[in-house]
Short mmCIF file of C-alpha atoms in Angstrom, two decimals:
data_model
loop_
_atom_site.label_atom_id
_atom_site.label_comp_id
_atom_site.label_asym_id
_atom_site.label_seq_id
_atom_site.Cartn_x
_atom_site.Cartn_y
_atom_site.Cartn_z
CA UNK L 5 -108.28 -134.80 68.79
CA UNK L 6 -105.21 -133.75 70.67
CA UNK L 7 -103.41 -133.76 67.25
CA UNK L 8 -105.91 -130.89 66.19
CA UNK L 9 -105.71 -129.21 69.28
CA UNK L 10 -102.09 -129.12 69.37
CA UNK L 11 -102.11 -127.69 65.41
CA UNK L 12 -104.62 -124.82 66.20
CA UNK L 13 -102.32 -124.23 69.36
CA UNK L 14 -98.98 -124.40 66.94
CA UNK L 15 -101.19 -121.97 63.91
CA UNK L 16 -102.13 -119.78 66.80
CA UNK L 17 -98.67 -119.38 68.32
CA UNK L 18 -97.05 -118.60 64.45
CA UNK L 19 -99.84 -116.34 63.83
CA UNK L 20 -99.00 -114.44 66.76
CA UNK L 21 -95.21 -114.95 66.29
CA UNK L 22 -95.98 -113.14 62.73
CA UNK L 23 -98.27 -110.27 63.99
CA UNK L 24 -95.77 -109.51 66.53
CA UNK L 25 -92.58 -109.80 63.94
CA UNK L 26 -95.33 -107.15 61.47
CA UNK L 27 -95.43 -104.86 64.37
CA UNK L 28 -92.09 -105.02 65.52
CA UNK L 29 -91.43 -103.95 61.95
CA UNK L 30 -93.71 -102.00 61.36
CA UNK L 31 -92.93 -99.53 64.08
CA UNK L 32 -89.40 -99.52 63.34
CA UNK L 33 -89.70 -98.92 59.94
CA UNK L 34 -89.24 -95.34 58.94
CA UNK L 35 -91.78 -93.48 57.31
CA UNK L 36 -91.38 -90.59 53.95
CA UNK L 37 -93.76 -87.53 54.80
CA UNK L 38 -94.21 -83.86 53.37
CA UNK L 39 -94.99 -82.51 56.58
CA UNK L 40 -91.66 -81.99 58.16
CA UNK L 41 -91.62 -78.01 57.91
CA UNK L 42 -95.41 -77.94 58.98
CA UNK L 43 -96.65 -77.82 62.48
CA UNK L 44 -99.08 -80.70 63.48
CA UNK L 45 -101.20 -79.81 66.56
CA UNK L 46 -102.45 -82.06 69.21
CA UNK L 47 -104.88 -80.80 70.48
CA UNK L 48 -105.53 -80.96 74.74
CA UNK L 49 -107.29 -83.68 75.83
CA UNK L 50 -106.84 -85.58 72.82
CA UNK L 51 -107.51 -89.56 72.74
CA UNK L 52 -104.65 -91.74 71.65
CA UNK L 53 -107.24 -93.15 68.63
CA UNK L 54 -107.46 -89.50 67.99
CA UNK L 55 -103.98 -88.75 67.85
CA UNK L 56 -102.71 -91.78 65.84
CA UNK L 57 -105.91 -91.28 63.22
CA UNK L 58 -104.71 -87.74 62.78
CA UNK L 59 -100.78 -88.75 62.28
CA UNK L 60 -101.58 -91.24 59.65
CA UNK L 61 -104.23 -88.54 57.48
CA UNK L 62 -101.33 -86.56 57.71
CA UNK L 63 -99.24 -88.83 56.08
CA UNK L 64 -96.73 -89.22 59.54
CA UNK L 65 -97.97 -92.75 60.01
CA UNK L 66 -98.56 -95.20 56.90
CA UNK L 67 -100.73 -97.29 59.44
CA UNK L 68 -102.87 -96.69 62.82
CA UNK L 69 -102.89 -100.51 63.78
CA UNK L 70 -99.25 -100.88 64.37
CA UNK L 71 -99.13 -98.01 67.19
CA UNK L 72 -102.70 -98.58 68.21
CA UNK L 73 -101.91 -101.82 69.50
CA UNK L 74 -98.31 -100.73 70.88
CA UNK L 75 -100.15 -98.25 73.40
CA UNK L 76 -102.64 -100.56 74.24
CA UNK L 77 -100.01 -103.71 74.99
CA UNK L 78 -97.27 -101.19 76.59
CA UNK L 79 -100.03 -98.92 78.92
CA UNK L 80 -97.95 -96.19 77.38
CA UNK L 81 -100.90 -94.27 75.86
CA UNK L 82 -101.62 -91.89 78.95
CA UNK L 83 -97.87 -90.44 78.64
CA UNK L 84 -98.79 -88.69 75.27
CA UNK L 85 -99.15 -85.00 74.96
CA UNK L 86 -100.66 -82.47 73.65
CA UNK L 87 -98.61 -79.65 71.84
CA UNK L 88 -97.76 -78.55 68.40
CA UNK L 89 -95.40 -80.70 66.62
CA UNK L 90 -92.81 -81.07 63.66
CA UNK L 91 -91.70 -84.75 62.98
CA UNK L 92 -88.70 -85.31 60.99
CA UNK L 93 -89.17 -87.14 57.49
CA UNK L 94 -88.31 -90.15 57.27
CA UNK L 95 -89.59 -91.08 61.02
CA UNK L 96 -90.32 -94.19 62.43
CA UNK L 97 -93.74 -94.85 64.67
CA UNK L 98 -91.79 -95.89 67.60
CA UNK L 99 -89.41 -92.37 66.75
CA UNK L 100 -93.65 -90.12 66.73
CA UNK L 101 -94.54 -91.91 70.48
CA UNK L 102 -90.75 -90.50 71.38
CA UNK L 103 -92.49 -86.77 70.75
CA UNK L 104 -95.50 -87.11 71.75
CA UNK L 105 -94.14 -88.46 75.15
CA UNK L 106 -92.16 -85.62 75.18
CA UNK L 107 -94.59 -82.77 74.16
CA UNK L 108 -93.56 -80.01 71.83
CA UNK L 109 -94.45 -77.03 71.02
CA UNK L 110 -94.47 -74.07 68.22
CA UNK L 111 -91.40 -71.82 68.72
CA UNK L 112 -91.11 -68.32 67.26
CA UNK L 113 -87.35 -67.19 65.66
CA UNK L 114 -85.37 -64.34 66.46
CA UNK L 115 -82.34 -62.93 64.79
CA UNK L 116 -79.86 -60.48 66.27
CA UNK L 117 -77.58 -59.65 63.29
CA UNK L 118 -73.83 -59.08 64.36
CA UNK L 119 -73.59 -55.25 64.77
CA UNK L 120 -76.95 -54.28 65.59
CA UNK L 121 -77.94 -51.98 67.87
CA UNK L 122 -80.20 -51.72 70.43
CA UNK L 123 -82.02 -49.58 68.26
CA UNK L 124 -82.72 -52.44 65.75
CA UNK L 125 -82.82 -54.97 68.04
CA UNK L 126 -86.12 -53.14 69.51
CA UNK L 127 -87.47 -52.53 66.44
CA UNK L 128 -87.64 -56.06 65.37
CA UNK L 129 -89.11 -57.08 68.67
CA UNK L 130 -91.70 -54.65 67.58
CA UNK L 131 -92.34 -56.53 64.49
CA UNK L 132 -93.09 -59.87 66.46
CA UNK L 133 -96.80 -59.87 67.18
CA UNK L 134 -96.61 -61.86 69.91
CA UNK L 135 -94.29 -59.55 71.89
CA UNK L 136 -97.37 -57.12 71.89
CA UNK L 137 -94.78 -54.15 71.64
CA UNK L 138 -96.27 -50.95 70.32
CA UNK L 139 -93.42 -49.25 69.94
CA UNK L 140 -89.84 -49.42 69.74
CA UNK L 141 -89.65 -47.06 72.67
CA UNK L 142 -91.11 -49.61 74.73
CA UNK L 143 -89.18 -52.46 74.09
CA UNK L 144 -85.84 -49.74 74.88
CA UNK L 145 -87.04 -49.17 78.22
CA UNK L 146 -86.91 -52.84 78.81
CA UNK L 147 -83.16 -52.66 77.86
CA UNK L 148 -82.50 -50.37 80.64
CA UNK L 149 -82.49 -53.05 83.03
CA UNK L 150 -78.63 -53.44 84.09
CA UNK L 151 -79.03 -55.92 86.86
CA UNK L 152 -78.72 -58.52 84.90
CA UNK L 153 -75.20 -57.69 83.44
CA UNK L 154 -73.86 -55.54 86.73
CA UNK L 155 -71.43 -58.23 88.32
CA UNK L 156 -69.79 -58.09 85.05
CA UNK L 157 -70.29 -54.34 83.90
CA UNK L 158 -71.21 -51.91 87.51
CA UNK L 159 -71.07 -49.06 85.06
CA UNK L 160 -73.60 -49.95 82.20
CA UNK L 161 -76.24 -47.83 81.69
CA UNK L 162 -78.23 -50.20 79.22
CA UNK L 163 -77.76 -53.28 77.74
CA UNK L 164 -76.35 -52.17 74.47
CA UNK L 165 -73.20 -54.82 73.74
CA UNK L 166 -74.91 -57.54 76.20
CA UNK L 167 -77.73 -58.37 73.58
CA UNK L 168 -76.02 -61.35 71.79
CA UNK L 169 -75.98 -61.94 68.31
CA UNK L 170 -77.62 -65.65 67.52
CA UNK L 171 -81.12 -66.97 66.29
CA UNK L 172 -83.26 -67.26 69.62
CA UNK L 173 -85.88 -69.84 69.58
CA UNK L 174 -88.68 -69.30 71.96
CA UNK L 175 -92.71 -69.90 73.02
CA UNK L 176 -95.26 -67.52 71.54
CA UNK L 177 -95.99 -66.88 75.01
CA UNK L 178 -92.88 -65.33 76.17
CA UNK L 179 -93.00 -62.06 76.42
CA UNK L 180 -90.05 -59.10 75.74
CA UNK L 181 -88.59 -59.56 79.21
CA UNK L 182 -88.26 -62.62 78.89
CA UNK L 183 -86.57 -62.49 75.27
CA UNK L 184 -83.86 -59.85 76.71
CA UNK L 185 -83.17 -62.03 79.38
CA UNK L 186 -82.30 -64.48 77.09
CA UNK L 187 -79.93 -62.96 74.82
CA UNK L 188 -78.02 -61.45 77.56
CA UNK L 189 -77.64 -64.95 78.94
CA UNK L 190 -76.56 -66.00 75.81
CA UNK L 191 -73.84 -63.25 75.90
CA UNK L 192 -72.99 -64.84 79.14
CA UNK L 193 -72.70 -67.78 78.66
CA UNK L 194 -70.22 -66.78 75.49
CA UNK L 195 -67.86 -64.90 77.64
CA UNK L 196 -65.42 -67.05 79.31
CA UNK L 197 -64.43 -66.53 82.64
CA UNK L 198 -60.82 -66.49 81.95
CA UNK L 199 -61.64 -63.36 79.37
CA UNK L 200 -62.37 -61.11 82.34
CA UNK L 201 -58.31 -62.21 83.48
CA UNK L 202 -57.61 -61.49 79.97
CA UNK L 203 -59.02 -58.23 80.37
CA UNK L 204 -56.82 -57.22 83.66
CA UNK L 205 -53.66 -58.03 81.39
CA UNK L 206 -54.20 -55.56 79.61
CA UNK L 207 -55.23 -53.57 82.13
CA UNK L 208 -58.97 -53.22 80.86
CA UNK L 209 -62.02 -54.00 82.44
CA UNK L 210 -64.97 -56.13 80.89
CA UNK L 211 -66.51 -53.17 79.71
CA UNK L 212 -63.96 -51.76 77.92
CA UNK L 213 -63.59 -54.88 76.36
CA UNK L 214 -67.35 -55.18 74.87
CA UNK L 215 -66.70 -51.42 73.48
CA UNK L 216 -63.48 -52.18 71.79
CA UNK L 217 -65.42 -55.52 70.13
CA UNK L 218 -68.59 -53.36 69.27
CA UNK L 219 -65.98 -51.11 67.66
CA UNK L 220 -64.14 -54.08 65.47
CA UNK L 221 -67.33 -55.55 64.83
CA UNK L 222 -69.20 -52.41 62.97
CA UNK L 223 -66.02 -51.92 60.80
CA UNK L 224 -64.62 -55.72 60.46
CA UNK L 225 -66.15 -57.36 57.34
CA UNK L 226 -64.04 -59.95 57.56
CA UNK L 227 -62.72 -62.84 60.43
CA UNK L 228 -59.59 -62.40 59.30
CA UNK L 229 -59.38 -58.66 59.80
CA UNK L 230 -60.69 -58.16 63.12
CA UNK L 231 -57.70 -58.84 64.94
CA UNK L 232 -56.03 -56.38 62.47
CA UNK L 233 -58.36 -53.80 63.11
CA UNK L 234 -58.33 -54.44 66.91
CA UNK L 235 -54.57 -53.97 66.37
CA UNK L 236 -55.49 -50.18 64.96
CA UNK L 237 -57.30 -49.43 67.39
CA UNK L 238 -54.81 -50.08 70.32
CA UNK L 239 -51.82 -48.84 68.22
CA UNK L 240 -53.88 -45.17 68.45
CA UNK L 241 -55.48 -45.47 72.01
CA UNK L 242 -51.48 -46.10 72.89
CA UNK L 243 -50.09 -42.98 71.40
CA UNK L 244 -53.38 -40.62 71.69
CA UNK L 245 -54.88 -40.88 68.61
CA UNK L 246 -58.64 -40.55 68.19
CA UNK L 247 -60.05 -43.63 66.93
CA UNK L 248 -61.89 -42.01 63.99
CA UNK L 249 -64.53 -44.78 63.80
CA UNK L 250 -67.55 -43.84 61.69
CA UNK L 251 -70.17 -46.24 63.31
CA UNK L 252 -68.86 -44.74 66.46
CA UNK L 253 -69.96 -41.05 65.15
CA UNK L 254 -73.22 -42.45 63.58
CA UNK L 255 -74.07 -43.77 66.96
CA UNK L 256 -73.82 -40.47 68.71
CA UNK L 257 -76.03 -39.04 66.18
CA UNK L 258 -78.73 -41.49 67.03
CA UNK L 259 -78.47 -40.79 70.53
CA UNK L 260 -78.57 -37.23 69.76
CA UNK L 261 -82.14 -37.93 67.65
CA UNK L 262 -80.65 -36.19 64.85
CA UNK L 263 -79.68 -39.83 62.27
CA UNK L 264 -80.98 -39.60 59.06
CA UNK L 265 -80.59 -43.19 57.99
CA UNK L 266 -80.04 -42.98 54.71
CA UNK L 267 -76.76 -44.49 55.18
CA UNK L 268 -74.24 -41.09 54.55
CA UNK L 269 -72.42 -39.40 57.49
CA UNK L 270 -72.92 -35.53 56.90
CA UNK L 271 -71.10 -32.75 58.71
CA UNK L 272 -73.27 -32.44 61.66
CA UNK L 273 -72.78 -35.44 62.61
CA UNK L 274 -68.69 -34.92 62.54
CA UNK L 275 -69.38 -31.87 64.03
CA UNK L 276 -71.47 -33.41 67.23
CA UNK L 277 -69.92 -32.88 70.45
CA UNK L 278 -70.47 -36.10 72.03
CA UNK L 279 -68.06 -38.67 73.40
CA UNK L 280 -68.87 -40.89 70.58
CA UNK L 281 -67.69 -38.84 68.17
CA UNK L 282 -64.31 -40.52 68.10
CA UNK L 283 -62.80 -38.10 65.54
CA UNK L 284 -63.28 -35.31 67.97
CA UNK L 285 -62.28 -37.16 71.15
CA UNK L 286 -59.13 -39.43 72.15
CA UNK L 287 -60.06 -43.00 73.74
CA UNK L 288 -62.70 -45.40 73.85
CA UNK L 289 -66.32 -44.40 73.57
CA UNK L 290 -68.25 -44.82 76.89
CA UNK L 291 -70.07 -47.43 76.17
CA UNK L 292 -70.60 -50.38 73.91
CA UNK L 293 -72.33 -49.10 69.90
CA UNK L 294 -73.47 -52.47 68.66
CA UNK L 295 -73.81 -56.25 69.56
CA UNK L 296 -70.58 -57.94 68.88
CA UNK L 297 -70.14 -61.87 67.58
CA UNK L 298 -67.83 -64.00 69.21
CA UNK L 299 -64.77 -63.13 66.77
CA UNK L 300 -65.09 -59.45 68.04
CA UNK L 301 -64.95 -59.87 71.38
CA UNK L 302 -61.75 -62.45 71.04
CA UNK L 303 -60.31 -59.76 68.34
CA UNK L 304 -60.75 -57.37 71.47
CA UNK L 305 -58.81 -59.94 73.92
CA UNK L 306 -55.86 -60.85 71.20
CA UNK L 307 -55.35 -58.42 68.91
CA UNK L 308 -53.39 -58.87 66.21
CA UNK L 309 -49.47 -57.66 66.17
CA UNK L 310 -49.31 -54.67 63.92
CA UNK L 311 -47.94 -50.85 63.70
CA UNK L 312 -50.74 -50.11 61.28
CA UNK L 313 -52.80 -47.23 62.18
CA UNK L 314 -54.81 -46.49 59.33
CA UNK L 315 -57.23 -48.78 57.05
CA UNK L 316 -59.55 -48.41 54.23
CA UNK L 317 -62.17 -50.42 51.86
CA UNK L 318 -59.96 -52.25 48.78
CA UNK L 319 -61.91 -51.24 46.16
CA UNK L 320 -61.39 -54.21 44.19
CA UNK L 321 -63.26 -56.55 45.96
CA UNK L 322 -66.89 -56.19 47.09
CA UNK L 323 -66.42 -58.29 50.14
CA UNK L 324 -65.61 -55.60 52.88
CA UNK L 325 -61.75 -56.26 52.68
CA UNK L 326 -59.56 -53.59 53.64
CA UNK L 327 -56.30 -52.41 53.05
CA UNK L 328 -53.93 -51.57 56.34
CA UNK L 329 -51.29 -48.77 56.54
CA UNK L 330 -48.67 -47.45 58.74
CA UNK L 331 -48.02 -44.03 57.66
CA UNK L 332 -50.33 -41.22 56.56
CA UNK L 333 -48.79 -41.31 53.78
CA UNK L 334 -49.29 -44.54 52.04
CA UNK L 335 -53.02 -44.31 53.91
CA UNK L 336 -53.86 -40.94 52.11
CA UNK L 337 -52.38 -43.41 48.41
CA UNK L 338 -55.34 -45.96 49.66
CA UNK L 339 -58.26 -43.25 49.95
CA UNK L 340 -57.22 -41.44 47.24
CA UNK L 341 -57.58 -44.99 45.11
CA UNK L 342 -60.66 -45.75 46.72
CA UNK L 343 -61.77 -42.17 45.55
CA UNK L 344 -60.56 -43.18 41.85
CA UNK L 345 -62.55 -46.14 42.37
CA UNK L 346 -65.75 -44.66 43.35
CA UNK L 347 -65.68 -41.99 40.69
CA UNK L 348 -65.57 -44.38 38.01
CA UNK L 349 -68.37 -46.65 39.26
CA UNK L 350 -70.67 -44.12 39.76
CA UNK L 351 -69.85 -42.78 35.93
CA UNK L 352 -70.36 -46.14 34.88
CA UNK L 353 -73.52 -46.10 36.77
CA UNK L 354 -74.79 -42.68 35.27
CA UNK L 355 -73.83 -44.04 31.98
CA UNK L 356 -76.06 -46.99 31.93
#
């Protein structure tokens, strides 16, 4: 009798032995899915039988027993939560309870583009149905608030320049505040605290940094040109020269109302009497024309060593490269082949 007894007790103990080596493998064992770009929601107030049924008809889990009986011999099944969730493929069980303990939810993406403006940065706010923007007027009022950059820039009169280029995750329940706030902390948090000593040294303020980099980054194409064009831009602020930068004189004419956005700068807007027309007037614009990348803004700091004063477009590539002069001279040589250029492509073109 005790023989039997003691073999049930032995069977029992490898039975158990073997269920617990299954689950133990089980939820390590990673799981293939083809809902890793979908969100899963969890609803509130969900039961943990609920949520694991609803993993495995998703295909997350290939079994509910495994986890089931984890949550039940841990006590861990009250720490789950509800949210809307994306789990990686392959994922293990044990790798789902890690998110669900954690709670997710859906995030919206936003894009600043480097060299936007304020003006396109509010119209694609607009186009986020969430922000509840009805116009692009509205979210530019919200841009006016310069307490959150004025330790850094007392004379800003907006938060063009401060609005950092990057892809912002956030809640749909944010709202537009709450997105500016975030890419000018993001612009923050990019500027070093040794730039603004940087700045002094060459006898600039923070500001005046941001506008030079706003000025490199609507006519860079390249990494490996900013610093060059930084360098043109110094070379002329050092011996008078306007700047000539066309972004610079588009700018104006959007502050002026009068942009036609169809991409061509006409005569009235070289014509404009504004301070960002730097073809009429010497010196830095007064303010920032465009969000600038991190390249820009170091461009701004560490220009390049050059005497060029001039660039324009190579017209042999199609990549934004440029071509850097000295002299007038060998810079009127460079337009006049960019001229040649553009003549005979737009034959060609009328040709076809």
């Amino acid at each position: 009798m005790k023989r039997i007894i003691l073999g049930i007790a032995l069977t029992a103990i490898l039975v158990a032995a073997a269920a617990a080596f299954w689950v133990y493998r089980e939820l390590r064992t990673p799981v293939q899915h083809a809902k890793s770009q979908q969100y899963i929601e969890i609803p509130m107030g969900s039961s943990p039988s609920f949520i694991v049924k609803k993993l495995s008809s998703e295909g997350v889990l290939s079994s509910t027993w495994p986890l089931t009986f984890y949550l039940k011999v841990t006590g861990s099944a009250s720490s789950l939560k509800a949210g809307e969730y994306r789990f990686a493929s392959p994922i293990t069980p044990l790798g789902v309870l890690a998110k669900l303990r954690q709670g997710e939810r859906r995030l919206n993406r936003f894009t600043v583009i480097e060299g936007w403006t304020r003006w396109d940065i509010a119209n694609a706010m607009t186009k986020i149905p969430e922000m509840h923007l009805t116009s692009v007027d509205d979210a530019l009022k919200l841009m006016n608030d310069v307490s959150l950059i004025s330790d850094l820039d007392p004379q800003a009169g907006n938060l063009e320049g401060y609005l950092y280029p990057d892809t912002y995750e956030f809640s749909p329940e944010s709202t537009p505040t709450e997105l500016i706030k975030i890419m000018v902390k993001r612009f923050r948090d990019v500027w070093k605290p040794e730039w603004t000593a940087k700045a002094r040294l060459r006898n600039m303020s923070p500001r005046e940094i941001v506008v030079t980099a706003s000025l490199i980054e609507t006519e860079a194409k390249l990494d490996n040109e900013r610093p060059l064009v930084a360098s043109v831009i110094y070379n002329r602020l050092k011996i008078g020269m306007p700047l000539g930068v066309d972004s610079a004189i588009i700018y104006a004419s959007k502050l002026a109302g009068k942009w036609r956005n169809d991409g061509k700068v006409y005569q009235s807007d070289l014509d404009r009497r504004s301070p960002y027309n730097t073809r009429i007037f010497a010196g830095l614009p007064p303010g920032p024309i465009a969000s600038s990348g991190k390249g820009s803004l170091e461009a701004a700091l560490e220009p390049a060593t050059t005497d060029y004063l001039y660039y324009v477009r190579e017209p042999s590539r199609n990549d934004g490269a440029h071509n850097f002069y000295s002299n007038d001279r060998d810079f009127a040589r460079g337009v006049q082949a960019l001229r040649n250029w553009e003549q005979k492509r737009d034959a060609n073109n009328v040709s076809k």
